[in-house]
XYZ file of C-alpha atoms in Angstrom:
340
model
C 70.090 85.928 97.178
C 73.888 86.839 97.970
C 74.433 87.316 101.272
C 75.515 90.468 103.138
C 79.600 89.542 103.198
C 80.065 88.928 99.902
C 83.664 89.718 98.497
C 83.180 92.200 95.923
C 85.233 91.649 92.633
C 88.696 93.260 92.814
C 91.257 94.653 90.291
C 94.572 94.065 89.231
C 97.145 96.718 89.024
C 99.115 97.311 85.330
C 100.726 99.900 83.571
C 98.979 100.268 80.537
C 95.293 100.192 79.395
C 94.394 97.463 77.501
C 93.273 97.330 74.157
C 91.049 95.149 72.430
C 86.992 93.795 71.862
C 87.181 92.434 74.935
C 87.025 95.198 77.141
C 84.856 97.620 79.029
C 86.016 100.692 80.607
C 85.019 102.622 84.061
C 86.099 105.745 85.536
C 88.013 104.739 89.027
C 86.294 106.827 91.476
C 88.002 107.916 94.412
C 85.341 106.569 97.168
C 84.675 103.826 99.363
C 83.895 100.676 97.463
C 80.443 99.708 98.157
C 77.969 96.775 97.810
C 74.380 97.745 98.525
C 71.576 94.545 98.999
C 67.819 95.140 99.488
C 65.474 93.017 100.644
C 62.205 94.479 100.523
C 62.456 97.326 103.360
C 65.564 96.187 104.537
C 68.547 97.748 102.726
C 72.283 97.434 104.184
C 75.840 98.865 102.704
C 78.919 97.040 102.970
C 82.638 98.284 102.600
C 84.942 96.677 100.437
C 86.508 95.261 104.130
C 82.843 93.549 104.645
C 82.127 95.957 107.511
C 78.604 97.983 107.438
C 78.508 101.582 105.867
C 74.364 101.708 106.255
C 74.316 104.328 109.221
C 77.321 106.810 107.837
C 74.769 107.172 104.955
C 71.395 107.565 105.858
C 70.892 109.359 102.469
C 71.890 106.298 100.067
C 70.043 103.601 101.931
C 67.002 106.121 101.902
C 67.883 106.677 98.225
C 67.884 103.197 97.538
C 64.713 101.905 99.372
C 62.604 104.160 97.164
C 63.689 102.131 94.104
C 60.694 100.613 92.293
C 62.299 97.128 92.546
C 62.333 95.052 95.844
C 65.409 93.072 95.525
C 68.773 94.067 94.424
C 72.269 93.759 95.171
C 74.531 96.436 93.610
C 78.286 97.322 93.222
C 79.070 101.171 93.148
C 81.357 103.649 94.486
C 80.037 106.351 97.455
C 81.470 109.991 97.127
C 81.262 113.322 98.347
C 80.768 116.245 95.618
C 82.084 119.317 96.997
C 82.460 122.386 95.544
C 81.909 121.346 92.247
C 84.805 118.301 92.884
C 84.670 114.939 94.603
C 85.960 114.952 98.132
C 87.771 112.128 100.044
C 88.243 113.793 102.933
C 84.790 114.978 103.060
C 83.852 111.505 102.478
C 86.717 110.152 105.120
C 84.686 112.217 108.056
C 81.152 110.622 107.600
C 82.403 107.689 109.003
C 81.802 109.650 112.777
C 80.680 107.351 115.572
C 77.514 109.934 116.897
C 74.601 109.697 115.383
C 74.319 113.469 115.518
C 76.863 113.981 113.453
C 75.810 111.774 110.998
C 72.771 113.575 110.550
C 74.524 116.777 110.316
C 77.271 115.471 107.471
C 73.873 113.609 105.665
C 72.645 117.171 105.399
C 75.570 119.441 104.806
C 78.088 117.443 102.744
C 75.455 114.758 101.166
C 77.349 111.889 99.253
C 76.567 110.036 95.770
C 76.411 105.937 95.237
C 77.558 105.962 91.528
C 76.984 102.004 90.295
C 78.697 100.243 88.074
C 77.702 96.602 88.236
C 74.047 94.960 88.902
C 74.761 91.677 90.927
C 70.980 90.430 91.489
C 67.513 91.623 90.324
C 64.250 90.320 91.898
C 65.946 87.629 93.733
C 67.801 86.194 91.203
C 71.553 86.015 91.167
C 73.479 87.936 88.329
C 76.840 86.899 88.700
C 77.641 84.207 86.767
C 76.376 85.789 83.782
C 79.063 87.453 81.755
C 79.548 91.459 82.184
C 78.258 92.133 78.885
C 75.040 90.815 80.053
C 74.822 92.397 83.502
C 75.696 95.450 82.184
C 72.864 96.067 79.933
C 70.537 94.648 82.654
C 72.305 97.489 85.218
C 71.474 100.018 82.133
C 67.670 99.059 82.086
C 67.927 98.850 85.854
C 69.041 102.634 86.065
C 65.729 104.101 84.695
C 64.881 103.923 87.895
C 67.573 105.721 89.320
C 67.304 109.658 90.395
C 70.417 110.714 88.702
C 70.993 112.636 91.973
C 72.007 110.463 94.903
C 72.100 107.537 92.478
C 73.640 107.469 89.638
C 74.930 105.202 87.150
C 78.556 105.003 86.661
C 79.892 105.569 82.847
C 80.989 102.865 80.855
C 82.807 101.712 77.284
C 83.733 99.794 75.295
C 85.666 102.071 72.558
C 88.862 102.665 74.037
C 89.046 105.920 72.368
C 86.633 107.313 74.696
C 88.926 106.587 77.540
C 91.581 108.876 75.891
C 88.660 111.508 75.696
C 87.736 111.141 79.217
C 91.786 111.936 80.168
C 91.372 114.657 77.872
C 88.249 116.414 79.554
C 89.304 116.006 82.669
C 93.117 116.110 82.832
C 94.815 115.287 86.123
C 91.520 115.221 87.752
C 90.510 111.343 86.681
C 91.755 108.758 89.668
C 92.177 106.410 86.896
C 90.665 103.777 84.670
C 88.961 100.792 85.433
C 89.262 97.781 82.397
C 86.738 94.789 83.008
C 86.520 91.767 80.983
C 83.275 91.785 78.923
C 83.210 87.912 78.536
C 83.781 87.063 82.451
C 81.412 86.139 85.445
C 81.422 88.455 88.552
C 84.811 87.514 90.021
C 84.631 87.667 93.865
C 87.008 88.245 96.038
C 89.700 87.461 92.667
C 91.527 89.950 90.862
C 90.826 87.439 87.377
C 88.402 89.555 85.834
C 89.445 93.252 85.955
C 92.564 95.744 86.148
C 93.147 99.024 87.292
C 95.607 101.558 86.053
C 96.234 104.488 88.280
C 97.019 107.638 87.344
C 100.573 108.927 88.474
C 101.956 112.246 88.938
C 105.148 113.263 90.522
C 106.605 116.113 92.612
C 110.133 117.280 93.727
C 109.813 117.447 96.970
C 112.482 118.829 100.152
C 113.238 116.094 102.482
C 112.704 117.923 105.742
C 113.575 114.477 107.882
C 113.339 110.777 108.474
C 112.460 108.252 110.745
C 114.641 105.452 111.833
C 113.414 101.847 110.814
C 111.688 100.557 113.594
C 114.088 98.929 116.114
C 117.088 100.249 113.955
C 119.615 103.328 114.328
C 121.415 102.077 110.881
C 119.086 102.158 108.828
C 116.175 104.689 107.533
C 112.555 103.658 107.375
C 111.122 106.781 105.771
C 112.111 109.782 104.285
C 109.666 112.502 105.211
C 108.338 115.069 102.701
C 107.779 118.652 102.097
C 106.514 121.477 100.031
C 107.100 125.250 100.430
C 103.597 127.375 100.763
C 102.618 130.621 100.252
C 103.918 132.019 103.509
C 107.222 130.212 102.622
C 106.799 127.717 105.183
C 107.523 123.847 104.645
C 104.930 122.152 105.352
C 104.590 117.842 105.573
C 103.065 116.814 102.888
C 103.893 112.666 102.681
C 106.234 109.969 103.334
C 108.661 108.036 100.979
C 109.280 104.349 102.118
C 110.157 102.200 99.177
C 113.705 101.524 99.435
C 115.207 97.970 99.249
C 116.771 97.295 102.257
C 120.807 97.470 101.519
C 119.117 101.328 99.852
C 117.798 102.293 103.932
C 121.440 101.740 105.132
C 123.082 103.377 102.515
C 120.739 106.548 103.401
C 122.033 107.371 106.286
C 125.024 108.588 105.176
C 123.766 110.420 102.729
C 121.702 112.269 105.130
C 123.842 112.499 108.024
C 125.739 115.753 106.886
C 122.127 117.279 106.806
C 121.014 116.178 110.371
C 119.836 118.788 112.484
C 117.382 122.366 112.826
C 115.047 123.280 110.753
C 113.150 120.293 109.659
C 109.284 120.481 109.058
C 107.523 124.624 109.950
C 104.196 124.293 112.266
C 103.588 120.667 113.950
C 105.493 117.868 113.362
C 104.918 115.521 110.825
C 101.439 113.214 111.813
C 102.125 114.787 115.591
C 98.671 113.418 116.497
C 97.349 109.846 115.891
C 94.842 109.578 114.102
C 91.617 107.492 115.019
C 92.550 105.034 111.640
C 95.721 104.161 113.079
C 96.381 100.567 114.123
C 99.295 101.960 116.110
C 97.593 104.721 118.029
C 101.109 104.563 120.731
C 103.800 104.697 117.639
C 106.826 106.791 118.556
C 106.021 109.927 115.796
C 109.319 111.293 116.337
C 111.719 112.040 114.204
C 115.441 113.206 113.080
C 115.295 116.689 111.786
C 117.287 117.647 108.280
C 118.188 120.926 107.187
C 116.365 121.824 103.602
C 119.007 120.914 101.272
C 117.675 117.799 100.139
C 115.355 117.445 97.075
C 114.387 114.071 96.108
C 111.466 113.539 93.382
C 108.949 111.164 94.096
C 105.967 109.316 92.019
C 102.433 109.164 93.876
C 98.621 108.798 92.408
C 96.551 110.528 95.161
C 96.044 113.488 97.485
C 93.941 114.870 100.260
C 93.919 117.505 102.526
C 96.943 119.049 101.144
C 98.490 115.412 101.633
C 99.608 112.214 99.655
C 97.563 109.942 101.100
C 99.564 106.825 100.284
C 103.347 106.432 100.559
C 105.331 107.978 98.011
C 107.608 105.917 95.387
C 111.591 107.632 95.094
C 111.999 108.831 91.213
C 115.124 110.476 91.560
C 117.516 113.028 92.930
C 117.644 116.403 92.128
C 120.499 117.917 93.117
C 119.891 120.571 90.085
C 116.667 121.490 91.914
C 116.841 124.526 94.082
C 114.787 123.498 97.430
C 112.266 126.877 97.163
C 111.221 125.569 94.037
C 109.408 122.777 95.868
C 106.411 124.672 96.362
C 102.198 123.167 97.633
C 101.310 123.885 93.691
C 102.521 121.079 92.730
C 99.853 118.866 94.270
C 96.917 120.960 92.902
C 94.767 119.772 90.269
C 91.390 121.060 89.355
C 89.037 118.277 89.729
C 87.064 118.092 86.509
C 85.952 114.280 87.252
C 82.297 115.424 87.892
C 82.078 116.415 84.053
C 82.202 112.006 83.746
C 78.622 111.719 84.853
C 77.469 114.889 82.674
């Protein structure tokens, strides 16, 4: 049977949604990517990285032993539900080194291992069979399921449905996953399935930047912030995708603005966090006043953050900067209403 390792299948990014017979559509989840093998009472979870996720879930490999069948390998998604919405930074702090803990997230912030592929049954191998086929065999599979901790992951292949699910759920969908119907498991390539991402944008104040590294000439980032409800700006991301003659040219365009008040409360990722490659990274940082409004593109937030780096739109020198307030990045999260 496939081996614990095992690249899972990965997507391609694109613009659009593609149309056509030949496709089936998923809801992109915003999770850890997991693959989840069984062999008789031994059941394991690995991360999309190849690493083990078994003891940061004690709840899913429980879950998952009780299945009728013996021998599986699966492809899902884990996530937190919280407060009626999914949770990545719920789901960001189970991964705790103390056991204790672990128990104590299992308990009060429980996650879900919604699956969307079926990669072998009974000992037998799946993926060179075409989607189409492993899909219906992941449908019969899911009888067993509990529909609580496990569930199975929609699916399509009417692309109208995928404008209904944007429609139900609004900002709140991550984005939609489009998978060849015709074509074998595909892992570790990015051959058989795309991704497109949702995208929203926000005018944001720049409140600072940071030098690129081993450089006084030329910015790295530009560093972002939003107004809350106490008037305060608070850091909310980063914005880093500027060719490189763009970085130089920045620096004069921010050099009238240099100095107090940058960024209210702590400065911007003060602490390191226990992700960071870089844990001794100078986090300091050239203050600007709040003049500056730049609008940016991004897909994803957390904790009052954009998670990822931010792409420049435009800027907005019509934009007053106390427009540029937190209520931008809020969106109810309807995804849940998916798995109804």
């Amino acid at each position: 049977m496939i081996p614990f390792g095992y690249p899972p299948m990965e997507m391609r990014a694109v613009a659009d949604v593609p149309d056509g017979p030949l496709w089936q559509y998923e809801p992109k989840w915003d999770g850890f990517r997991c693959l989840a093998f069984r062999e008789g009472g031994d059941v394991a979870l690995q991360s999309k990285a190849g690493q083990p996720l078994g003891r940061y879930f004690p709840e899913i490999v429980d879950a998952l032993a009780r299945l009728g069948t013996a021998r599986y390998v699966l492809d899902g998604e884990l996530v937190v539900p919280l407060a009626g919405a999914l949770s990545f930074d719920a789901l960001q702090q189970r991964i705790h080194p103390a056991a204790s803990r672990v128990a104590m997230l299992a308990k009060a912030t429980p996650a879900w291992y919604l699956i969307f592929d079926l990669l072998a049954e009974d000992g037998r191998d799946l993926v060179d069979l075409p989607l189409a086929e492993r899909r219906e065999r992941l449908e019969r599979f899911a009888g067993q399921l509990d529909g609580e901790t496990l569930r199975l992951s929609p699916a399509t292949r009417d692309r109208r449905v995928v404008d209904d699910w944007f429609a139900r759920v609004g900002g709140a969908l991550d984005g939609v996953i489009a998978k060849r119907v015709d074509a074998k498991y595909a892992s570790g390539s990015r051959d058989a399935a795309v991704k497109v991402k949702r995208v929203r944008t926000a005018d944001c104040v720049v409140g600072g930047f940071r030098y690129a590294k081993g450089s006084t000439t030329q910015v790295g980032s530009l560093l972002l912030g939003l107004y809350d409800d106490d008037g305060s700006l608070d850091y909310i991301g980063f914005c880093s995708a500027f060719a490189a003659d763009e970085k130089r040219a920045l620096i004069e365009r921010l050099r009238p603005y240099v100095g107090e008040p940058g960024f209210d409360g702590a400065a911007p990722d003060a602490a390191p966090s226990r992700w960071s490659r870089d844990p001794d990274r100078d986090r300091s940082y050239v203050k600007l006043k709040h003049d500056l409004v730049l609008e940016v593109a991004f897909d994803q937030v957390t904790g009052g953050r954009i998670r990822h780096g931010t792409r420049p739109v435009r800027w907005r020198p019509d934009k007053s900067p106390r427009q540029c307030t937190t209520e931008q990045l809020a969106t109810p999260d309807r995804a849940l209403a998916l798995l109804d």
